Short mmCIF file of C-alpha atoms and ligand atoms in Angstrom, two decimals:
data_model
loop_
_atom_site.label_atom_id
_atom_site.label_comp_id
_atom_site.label_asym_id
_atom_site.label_seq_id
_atom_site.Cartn_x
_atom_site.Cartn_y
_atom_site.Cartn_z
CA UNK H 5 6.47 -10.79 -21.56
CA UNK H 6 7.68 -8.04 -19.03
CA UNK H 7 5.38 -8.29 -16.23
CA UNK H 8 6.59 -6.12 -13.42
CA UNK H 9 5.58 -5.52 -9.16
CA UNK H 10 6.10 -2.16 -7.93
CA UNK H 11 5.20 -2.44 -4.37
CA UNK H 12 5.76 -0.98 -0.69
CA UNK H 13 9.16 -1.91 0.74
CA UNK H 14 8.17 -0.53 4.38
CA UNK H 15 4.93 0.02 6.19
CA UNK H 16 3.27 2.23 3.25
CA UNK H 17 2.86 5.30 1.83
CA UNK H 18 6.31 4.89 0.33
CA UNK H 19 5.39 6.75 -2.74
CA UNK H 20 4.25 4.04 -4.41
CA UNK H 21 1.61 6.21 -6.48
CA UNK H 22 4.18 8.40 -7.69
CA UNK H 23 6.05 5.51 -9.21
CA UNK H 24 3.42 3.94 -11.05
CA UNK H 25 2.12 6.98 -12.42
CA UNK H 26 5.83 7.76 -13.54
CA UNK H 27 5.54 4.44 -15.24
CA UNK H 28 2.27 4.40 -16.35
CA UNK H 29 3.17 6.16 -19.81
CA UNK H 30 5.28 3.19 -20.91
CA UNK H 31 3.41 0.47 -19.83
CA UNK H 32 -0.55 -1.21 -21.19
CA UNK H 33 -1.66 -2.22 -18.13
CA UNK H 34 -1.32 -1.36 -13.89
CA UNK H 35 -3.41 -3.69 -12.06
CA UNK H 36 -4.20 -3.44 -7.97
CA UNK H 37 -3.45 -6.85 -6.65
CA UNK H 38 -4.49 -6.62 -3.31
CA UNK H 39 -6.09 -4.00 -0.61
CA UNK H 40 -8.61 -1.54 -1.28
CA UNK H 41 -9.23 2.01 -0.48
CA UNK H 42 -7.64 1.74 2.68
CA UNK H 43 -4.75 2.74 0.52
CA UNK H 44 -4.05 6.21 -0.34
CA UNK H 45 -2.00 7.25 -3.32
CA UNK H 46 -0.97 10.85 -4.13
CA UNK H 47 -0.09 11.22 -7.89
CA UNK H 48 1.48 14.69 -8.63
CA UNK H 49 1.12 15.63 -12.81
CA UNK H 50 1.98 19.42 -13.20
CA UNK H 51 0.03 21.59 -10.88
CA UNK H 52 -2.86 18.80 -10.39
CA UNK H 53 -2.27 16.79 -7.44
CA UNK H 54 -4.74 12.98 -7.58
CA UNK H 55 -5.39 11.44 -4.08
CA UNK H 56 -6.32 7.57 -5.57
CA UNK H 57 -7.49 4.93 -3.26
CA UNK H 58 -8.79 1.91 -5.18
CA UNK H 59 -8.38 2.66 -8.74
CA UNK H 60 -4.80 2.14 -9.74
CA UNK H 61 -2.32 5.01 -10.31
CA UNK H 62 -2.22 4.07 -14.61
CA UNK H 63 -5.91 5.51 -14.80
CA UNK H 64 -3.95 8.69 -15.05
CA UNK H 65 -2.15 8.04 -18.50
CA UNK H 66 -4.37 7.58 -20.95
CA UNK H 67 -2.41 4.59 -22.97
CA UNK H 68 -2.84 2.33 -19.86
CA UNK H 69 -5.92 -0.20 -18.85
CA UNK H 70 -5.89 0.33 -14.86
CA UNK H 71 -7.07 -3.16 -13.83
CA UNK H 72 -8.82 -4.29 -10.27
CA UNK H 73 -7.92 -7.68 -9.80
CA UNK H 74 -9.80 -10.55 -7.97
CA UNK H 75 -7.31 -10.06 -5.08
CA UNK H 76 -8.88 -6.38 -4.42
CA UNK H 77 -11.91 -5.54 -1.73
CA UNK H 78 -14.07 -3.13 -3.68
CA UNK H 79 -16.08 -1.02 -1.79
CA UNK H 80 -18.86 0.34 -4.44
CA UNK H 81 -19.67 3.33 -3.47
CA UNK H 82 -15.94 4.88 -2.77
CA UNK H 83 -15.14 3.27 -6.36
CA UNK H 84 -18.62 4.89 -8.09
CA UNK H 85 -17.27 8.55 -6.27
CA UNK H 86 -14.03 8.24 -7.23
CA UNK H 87 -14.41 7.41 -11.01
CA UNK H 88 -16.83 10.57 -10.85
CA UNK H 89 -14.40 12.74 -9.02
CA UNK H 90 -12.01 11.73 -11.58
CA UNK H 91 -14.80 12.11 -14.83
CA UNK H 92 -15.32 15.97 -13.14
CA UNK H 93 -11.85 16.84 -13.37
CA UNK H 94 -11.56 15.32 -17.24
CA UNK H 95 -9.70 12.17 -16.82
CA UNK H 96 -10.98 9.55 -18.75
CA UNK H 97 -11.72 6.33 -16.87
CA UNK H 98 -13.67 4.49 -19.58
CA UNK H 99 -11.00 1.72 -19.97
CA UNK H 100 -11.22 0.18 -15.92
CA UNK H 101 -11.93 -3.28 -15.65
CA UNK H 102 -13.28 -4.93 -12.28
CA UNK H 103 -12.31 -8.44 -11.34
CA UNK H 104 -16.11 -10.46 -10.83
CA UNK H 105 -14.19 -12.39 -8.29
CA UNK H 106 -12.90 -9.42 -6.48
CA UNK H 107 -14.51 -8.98 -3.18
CA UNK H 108 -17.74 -6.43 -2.33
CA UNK H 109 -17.38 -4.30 0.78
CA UNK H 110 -20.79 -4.04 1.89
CA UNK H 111 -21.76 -1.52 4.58
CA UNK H 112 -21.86 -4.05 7.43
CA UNK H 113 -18.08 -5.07 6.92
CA UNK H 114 -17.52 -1.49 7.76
CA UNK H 115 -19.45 -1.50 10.75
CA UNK H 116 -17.57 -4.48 11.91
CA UNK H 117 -14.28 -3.17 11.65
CA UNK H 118 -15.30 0.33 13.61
CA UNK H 119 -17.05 -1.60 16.44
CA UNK H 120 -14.11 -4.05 16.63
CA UNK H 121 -11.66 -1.61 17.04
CA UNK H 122 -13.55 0.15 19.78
CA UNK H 123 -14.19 -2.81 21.41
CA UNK H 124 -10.28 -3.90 21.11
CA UNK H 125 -9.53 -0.33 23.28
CA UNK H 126 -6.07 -0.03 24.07
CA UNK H 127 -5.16 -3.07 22.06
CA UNK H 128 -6.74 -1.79 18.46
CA UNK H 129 -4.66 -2.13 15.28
CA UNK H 130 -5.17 1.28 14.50
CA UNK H 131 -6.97 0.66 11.28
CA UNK H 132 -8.34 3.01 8.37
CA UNK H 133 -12.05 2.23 9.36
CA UNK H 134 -12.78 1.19 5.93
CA UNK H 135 -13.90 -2.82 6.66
CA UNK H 136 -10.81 -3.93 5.12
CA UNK H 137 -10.04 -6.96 7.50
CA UNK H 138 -14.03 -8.04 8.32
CA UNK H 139 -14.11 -7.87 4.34
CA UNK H 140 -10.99 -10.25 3.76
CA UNK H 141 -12.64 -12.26 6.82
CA UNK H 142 -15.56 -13.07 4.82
CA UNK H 143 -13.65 -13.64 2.06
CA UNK H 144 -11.54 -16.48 3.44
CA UNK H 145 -14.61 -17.69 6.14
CA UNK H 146 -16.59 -18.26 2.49
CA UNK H 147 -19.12 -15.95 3.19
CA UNK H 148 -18.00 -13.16 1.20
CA UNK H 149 -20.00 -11.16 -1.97
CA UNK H 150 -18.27 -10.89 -5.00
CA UNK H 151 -18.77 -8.01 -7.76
CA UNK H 152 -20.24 -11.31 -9.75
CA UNK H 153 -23.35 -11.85 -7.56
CA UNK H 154 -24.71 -8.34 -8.28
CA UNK H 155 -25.74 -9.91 -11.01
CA UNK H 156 -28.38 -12.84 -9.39
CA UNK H 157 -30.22 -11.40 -6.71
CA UNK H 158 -31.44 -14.70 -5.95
CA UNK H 159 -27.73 -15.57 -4.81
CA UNK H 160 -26.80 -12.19 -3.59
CA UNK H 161 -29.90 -12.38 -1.04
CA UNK H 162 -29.11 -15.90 -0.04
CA UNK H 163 -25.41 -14.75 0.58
CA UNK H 164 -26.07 -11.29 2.53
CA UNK H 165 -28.28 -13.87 4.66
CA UNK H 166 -25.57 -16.09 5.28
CA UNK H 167 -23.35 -13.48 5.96
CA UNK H 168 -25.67 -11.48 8.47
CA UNK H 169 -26.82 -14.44 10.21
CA UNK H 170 -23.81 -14.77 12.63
CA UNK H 171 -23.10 -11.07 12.41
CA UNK H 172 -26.63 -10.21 13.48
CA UNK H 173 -25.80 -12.05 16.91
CA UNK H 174 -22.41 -10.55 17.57
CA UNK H 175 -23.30 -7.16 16.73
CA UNK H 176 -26.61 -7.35 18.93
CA UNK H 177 -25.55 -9.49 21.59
CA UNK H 178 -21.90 -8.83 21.63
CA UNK H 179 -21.42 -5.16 20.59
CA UNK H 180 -25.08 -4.08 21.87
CA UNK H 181 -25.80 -2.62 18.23
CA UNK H 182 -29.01 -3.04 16.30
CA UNK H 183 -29.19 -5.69 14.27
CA UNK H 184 -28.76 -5.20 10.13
CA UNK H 185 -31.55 -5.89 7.52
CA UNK H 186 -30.73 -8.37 4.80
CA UNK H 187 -32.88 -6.12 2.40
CA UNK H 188 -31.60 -3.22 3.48
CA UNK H 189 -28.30 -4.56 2.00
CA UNK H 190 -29.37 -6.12 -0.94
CA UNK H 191 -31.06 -2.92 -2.00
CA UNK H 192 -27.84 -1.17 -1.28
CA UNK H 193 -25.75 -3.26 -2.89
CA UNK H 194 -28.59 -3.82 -5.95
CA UNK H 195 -27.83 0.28 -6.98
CA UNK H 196 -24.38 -0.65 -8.30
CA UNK H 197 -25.16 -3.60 -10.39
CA UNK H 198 -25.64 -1.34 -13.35
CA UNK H 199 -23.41 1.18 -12.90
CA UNK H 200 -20.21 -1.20 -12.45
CA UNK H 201 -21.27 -3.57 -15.59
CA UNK H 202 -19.62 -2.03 -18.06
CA UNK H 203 -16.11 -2.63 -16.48
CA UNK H 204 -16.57 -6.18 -15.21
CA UNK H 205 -14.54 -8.49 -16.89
CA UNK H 206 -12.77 -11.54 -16.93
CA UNK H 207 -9.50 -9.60 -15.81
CA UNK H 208 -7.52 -13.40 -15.77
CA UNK H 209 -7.72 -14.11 -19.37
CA UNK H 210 -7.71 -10.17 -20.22
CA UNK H 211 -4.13 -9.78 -18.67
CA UNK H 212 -2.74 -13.60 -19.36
CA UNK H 213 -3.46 -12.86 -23.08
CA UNK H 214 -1.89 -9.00 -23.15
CA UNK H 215 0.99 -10.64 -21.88
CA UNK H 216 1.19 -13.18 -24.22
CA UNK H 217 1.12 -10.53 -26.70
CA UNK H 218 4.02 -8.79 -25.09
CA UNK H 219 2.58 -6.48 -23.56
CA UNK H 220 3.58 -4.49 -20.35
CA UNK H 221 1.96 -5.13 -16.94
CA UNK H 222 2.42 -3.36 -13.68
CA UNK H 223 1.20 -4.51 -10.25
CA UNK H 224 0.69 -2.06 -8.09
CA UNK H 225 0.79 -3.08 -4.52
CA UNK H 226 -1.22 -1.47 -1.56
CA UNK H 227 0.24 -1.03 1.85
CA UNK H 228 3.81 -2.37 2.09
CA UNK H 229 5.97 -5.78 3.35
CA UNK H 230 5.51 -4.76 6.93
CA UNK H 231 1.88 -4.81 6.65
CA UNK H 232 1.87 -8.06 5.14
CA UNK H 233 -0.36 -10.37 6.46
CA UNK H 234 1.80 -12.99 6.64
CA UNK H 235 5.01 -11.25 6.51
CA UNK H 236 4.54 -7.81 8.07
CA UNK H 237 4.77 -7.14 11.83
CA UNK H 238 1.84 -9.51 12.46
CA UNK H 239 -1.13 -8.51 13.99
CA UNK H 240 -0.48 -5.00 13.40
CA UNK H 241 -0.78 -5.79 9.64
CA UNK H 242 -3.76 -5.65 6.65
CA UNK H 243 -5.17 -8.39 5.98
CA UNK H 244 -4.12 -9.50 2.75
CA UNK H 245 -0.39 -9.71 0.98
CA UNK H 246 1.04 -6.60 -0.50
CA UNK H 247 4.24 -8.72 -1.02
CA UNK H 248 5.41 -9.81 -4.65
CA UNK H 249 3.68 -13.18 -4.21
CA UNK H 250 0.15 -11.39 -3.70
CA UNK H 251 0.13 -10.28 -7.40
CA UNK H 252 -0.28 -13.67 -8.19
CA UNK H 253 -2.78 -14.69 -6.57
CA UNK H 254 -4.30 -11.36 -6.44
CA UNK H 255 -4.77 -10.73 -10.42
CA UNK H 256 -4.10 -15.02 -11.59
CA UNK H 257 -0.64 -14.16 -13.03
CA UNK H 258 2.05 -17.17 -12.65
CA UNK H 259 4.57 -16.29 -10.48
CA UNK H 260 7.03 -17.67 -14.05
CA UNK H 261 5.72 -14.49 -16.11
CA UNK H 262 7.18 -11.89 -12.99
CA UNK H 263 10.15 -10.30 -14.47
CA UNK H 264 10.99 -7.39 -12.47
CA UNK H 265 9.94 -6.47 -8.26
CA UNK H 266 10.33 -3.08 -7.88
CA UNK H 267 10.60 -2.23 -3.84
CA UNK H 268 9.61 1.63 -3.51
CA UNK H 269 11.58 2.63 -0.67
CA UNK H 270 11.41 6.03 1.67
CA UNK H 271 14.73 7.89 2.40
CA UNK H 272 13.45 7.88 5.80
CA UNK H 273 10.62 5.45 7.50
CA UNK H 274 7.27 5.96 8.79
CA UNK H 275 4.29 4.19 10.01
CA UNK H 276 0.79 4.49 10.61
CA UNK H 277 -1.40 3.14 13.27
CA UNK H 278 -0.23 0.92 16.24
CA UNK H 279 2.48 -1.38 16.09
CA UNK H 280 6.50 -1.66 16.63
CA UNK H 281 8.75 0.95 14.92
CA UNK H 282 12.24 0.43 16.10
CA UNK H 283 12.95 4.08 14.76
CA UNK H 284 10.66 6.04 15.47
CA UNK H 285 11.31 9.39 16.59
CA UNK H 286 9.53 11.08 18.81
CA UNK H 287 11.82 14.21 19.08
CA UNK H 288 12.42 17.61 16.86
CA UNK H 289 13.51 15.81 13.73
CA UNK H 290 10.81 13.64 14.25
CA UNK H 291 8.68 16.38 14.03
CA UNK H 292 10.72 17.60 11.46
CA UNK H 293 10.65 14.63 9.26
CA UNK H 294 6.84 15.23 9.59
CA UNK H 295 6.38 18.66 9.05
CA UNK H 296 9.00 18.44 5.37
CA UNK H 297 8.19 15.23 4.47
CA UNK H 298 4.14 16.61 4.43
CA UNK H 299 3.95 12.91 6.52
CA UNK H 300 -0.56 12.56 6.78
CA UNK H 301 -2.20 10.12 6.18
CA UNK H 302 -4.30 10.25 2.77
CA UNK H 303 -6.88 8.17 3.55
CA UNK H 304 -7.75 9.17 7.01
CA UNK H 305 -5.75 12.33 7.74
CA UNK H 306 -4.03 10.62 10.94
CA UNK H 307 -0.31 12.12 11.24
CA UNK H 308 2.21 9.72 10.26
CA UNK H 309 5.21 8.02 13.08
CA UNK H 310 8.36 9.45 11.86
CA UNK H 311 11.72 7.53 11.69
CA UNK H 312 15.26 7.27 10.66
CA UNK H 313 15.81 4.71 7.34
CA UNK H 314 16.25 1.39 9.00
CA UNK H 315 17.90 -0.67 7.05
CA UNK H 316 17.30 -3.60 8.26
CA UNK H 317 13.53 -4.10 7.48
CA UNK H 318 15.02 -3.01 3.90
CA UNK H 319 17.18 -6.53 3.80
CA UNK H 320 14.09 -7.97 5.02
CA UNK H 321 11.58 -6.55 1.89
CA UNK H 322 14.39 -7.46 -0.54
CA UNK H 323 14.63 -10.96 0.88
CA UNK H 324 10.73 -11.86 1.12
CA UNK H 325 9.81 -10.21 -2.46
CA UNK H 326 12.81 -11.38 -3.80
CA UNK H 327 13.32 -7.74 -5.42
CA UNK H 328 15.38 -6.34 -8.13
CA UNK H 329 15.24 -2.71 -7.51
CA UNK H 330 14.36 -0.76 -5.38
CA UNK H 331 12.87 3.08 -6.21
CA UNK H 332 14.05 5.43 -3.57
CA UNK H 333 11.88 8.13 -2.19
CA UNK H 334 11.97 11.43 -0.52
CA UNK H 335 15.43 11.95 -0.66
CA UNK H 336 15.16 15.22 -0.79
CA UNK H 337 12.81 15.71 2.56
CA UNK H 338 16.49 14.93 4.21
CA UNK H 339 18.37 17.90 2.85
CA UNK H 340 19.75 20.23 5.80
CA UNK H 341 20.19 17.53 8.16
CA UNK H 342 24.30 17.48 9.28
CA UNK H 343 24.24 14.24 10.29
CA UNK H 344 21.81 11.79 9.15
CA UNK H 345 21.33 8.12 11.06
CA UNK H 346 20.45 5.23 10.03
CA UNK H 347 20.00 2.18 11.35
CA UNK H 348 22.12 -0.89 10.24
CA UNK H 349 21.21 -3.32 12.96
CA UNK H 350 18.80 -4.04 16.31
CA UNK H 351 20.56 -4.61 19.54
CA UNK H 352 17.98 -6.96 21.01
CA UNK H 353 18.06 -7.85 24.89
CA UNK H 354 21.75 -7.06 24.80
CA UNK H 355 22.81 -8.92 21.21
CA UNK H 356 23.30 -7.19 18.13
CA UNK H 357 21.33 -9.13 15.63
CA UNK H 358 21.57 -8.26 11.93
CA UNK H 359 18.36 -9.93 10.33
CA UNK H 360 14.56 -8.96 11.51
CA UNK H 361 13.75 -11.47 14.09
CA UNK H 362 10.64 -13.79 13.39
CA UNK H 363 9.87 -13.84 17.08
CA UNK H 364 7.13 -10.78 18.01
CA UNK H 365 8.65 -10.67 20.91
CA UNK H 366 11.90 -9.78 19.91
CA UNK H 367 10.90 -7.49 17.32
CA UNK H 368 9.18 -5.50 20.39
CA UNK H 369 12.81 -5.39 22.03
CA UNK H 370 14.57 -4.58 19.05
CA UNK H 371 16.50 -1.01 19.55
CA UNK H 372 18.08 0.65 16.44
CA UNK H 373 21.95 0.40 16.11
CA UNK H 374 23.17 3.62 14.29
CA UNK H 375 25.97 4.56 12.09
CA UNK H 376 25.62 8.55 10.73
CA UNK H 377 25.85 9.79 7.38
CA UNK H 378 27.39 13.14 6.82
CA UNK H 379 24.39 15.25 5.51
CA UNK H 380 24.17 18.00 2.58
CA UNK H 381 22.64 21.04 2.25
CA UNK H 382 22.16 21.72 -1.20
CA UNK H 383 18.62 21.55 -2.96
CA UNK H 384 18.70 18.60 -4.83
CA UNK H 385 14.66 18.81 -6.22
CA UNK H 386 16.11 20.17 -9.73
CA UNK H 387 18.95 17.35 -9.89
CA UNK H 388 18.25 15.44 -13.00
CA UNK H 389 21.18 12.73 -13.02
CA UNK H 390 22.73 10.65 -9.91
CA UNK H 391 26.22 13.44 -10.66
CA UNK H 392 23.77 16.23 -10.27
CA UNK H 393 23.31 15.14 -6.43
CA UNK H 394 26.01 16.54 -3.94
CA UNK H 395 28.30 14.26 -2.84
CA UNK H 396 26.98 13.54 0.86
CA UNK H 397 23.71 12.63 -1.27
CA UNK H 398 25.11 10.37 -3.25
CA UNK H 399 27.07 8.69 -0.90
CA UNK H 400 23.90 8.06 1.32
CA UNK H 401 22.48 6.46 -1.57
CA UNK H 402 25.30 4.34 -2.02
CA UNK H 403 25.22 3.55 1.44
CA UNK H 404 21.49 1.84 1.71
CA UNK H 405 22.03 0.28 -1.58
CA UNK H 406 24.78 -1.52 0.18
CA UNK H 407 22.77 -2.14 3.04
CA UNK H 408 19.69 -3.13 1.23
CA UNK H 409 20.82 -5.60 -0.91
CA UNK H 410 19.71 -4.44 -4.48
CA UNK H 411 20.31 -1.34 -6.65
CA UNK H 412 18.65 1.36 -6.38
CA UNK H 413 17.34 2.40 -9.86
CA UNK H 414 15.49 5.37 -9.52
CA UNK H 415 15.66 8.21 -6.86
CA UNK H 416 12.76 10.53 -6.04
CA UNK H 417 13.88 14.26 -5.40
CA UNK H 418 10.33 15.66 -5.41
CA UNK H 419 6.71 15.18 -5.63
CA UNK H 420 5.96 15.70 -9.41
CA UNK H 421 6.39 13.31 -12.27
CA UNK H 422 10.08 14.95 -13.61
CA UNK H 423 11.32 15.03 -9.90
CA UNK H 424 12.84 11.71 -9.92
CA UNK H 425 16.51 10.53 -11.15
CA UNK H 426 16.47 7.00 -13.07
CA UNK H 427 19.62 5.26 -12.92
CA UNK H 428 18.83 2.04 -14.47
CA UNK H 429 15.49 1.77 -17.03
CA UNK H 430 12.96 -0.52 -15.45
CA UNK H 431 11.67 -1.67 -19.09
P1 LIG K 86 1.83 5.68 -1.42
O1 LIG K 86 0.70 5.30 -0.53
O2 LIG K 86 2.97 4.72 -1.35
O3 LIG K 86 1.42 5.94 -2.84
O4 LIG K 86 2.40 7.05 -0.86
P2 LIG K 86 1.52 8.33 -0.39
O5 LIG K 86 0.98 9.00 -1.60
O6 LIG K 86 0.58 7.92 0.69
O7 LIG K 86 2.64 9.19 0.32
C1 LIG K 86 3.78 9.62 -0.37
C2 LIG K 86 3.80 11.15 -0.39
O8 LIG K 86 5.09 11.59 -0.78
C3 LIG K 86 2.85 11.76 -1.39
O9 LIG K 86 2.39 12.99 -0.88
C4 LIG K 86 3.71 12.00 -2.63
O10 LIG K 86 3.25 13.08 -3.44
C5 LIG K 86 5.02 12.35 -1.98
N1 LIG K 86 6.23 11.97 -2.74
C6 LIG K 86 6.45 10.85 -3.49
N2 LIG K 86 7.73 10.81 -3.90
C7 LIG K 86 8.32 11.93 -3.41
C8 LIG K 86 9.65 12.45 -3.46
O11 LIG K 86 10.57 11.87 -4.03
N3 LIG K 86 9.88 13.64 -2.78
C9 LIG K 86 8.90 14.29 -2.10
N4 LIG K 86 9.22 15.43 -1.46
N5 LIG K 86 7.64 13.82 -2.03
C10 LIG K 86 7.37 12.66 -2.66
P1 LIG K 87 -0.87 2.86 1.17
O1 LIG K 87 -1.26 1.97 0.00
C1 LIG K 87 -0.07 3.07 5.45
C2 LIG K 87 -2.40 0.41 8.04
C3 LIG K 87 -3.41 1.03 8.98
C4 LIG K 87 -3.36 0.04 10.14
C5 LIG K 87 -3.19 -1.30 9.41
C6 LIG K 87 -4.48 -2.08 9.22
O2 LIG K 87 -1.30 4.26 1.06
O3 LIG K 87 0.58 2.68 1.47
P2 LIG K 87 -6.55 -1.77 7.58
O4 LIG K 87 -7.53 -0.65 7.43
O5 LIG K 87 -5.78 -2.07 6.34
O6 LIG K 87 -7.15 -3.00 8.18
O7 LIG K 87 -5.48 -1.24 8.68
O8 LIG K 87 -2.61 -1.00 8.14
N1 LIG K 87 -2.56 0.77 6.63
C7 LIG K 87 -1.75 1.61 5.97
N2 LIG K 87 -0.69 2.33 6.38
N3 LIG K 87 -0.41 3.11 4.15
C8 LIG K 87 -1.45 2.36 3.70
O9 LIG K 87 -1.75 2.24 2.39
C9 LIG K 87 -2.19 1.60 4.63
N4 LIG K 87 -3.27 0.78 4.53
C10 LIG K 87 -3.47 0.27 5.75
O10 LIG K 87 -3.02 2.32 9.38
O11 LIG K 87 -2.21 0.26 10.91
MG1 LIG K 88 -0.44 6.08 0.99
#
């Protein structure tokens, strides 16, 4: 029955952590879909504060299975210390199951991705370092290792061979690095076997049957639409599909059992690593936005690009995810701004145009068309209902659910699990 998609709306780090953990106590089941640990979710419970990259935000509330789907690039080792940095500080993780078909990060996917990106220069995409897109390369080049061949070394050697053989050349000849041992790897690699076993599963069937047994599953997406392979701001994207479509191919879920896409939305927008960001600020409330909004990176610690809400790309995620709801974020990282703007269109090459263009170019050329928002100055982080917010507040609320083309069911006031106002139940 209710199978629901919680998932970025912008270019990440929307808060889409937060969310799931809020959710997390009413539902059996939060699978990752896509990604890996370049994502960084912050989960805030009480005074503990839970920086998650690959395991899904449910492994926090102890009803819920957190699920890796086959759609997810596992990297072992961050997985192994993060369960254990989670076991030290008493959370029980004993219930995690691991797609066999997800994909293996293995050390040499990580050395791609930093030596491409220093070899790009001035044209790099800016990304985490963590051998997300070499990994997804393999992956769709068929030369990727799966959490499943740990388990014949006869096929895992054959398949680190396979893989190396053409990397070997580009990294020596190419990139002018030494070449990398196919034992070396499968040794590596051969130290997790055992200690991942007792979560590998056949997630498919595991979370096809709990919902034909009504129960509740939550996607959690990685990233957001704009980094969207396919739909994002192409090439400065990840390499897989954070949009609502990449939970089913990412965990083997029919797109028919999808009830509810949730798009987690910031009050505000940011952006990390290269790419176009109509707007970005790169004045004092830039800064500002920054500075209150606590806007670095928690994956690599880069500083976040800072930006008015831009409604536009907002009509865009509702459109290609075909959302419900949005959850709105941060709202209260805008209190004590007079005037707030936000964008409503792009004035592109002298045209206002209304949608996101398709064409690259154009989105390059695209400059943000404003209307401002009276402001309010009231602390809103103890408002508990949509009448507790001041009026300004809840008229900019009003305002981008206008703009954005669904309602806006749940408003986040605050880092902690109570912080947030829900408007409309989302099961
Ligand atoms: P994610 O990648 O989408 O999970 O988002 P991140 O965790 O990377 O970044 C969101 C940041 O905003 C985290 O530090 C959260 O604790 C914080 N956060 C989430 N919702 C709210 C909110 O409503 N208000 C405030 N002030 N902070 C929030
Ligand atoms: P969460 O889940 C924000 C960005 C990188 C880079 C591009 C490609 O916390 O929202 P990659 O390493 O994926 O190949 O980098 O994507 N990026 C993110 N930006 N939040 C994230 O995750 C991101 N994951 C990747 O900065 O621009
Ligand atoms: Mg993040």
């Amino acid at each position: 029955m209710p199978a629901l998609v919680l998932l970025g709306a912008q270019w990440g780090d929307e808060g889409k952590g937060k969310a799931t953990d809020l959710l997390g106590g009413s539902v059996d089941y939060v699978v990752r879909y896509q990604g890996g640990n370049n994502a960084g979710h912050t989960v805030v419970v009480g005074d503990q504060k839970y920086a998650l990259h690959l395991l899904p935000s449910g492994i926090l509330s102890p009803g819920c299975t957190p699920v890796i789907g086959n759609g997810v690039v596992v990297d072992p080792s961050v997985l192994l210390s993060e369960l254990s940095g989670l076991n030290d500080r008493g959370v029980d993780t004993s219930k995690l199951l691991i797609s066999g078909n997800a994909h293996i990060i293995t050390p040499y996917n990580v050395t791609v991705d930093k030596v491409t990106e220093r070899f790009l220069g001035k044209r790099k995409i800016g990304t985490t370092g963590r051998g997300i897109g070499p990994t997804y390369a393999d992956k769709i080049n068929r030369v990727g290792i799966r959490v499943q061949d740990l388990y014949d070394e006869s096929i895992l050697t054959q398949k680190v061979e396979a893989a190396l053989d053409v990397k070997n050349q580009v990294l020596t000849k190419l990139y002018n690095r030494r070449a990398i041992a196919v034992d070396q790897v499968v040794e590596e690699l051969l130290t997790y076997a055992d200690k991942l076993a007792p979560y590998v599963a056949d997630t498919v069937l595991v979370l096809n049957q709990a919902l034909e047994d009504d129960k509740v599953v939550l996607f959690e997406g990685g990233q957001g639409t704009l980094l969207d392979i396919d739909h994002g701001t192409y090439p400065f994207v990840t390499s897989s599909n954070p949009t609502a479509g990449g939970a089913c191919t990412g965990a083997g879920v029919g797109p028919t059992k999808i009830s509810r896409v949730i798009g987690i939305l910031k009050a505000y927008t940011t952006r990390v690593g290269a790419g176009p960001f109509p707007t970005e600020l790169f004045d004092e409330d830039g800064a500002a936005l920054r500075r209150i909004g606590g806007e670095r990176g928690v994956t690599t610690g880069r500083d976040r690009r800072c930006g008015w809400f831009d409604a536009v790309i907002a009509r865009y995620a509702t459109r290609v995810n075909g959302l419900t709801d949005f959850f709105l974020t941060k709202l209260d990282v805008l209190t004590g701004w007079e005037q707030i703007p936000v964008c409503v269109a792009y004035e592109i090459d002298g045209k206002r145009v209304e949608e996101l263009p398709y064409s690259q170019t154009d989105f390059h050329h695209a400059k943000p068309v404003y209307e401002t928002l009276p402001g309010w100055s009231e602390d809103i982080t103890k408002a508990k209902s949509f009448s507790d917010l001041p009026k300004n507040a809840q008229n900019y609320v009003k305002a981008l659910e206008d703009m954005s083309g669904a309602p806006i069911s749940a408003i986040g006031v605050g880092p902690g699990r109570d912080e947030t106002i829900e408007i409309n139940s989302f099961i």
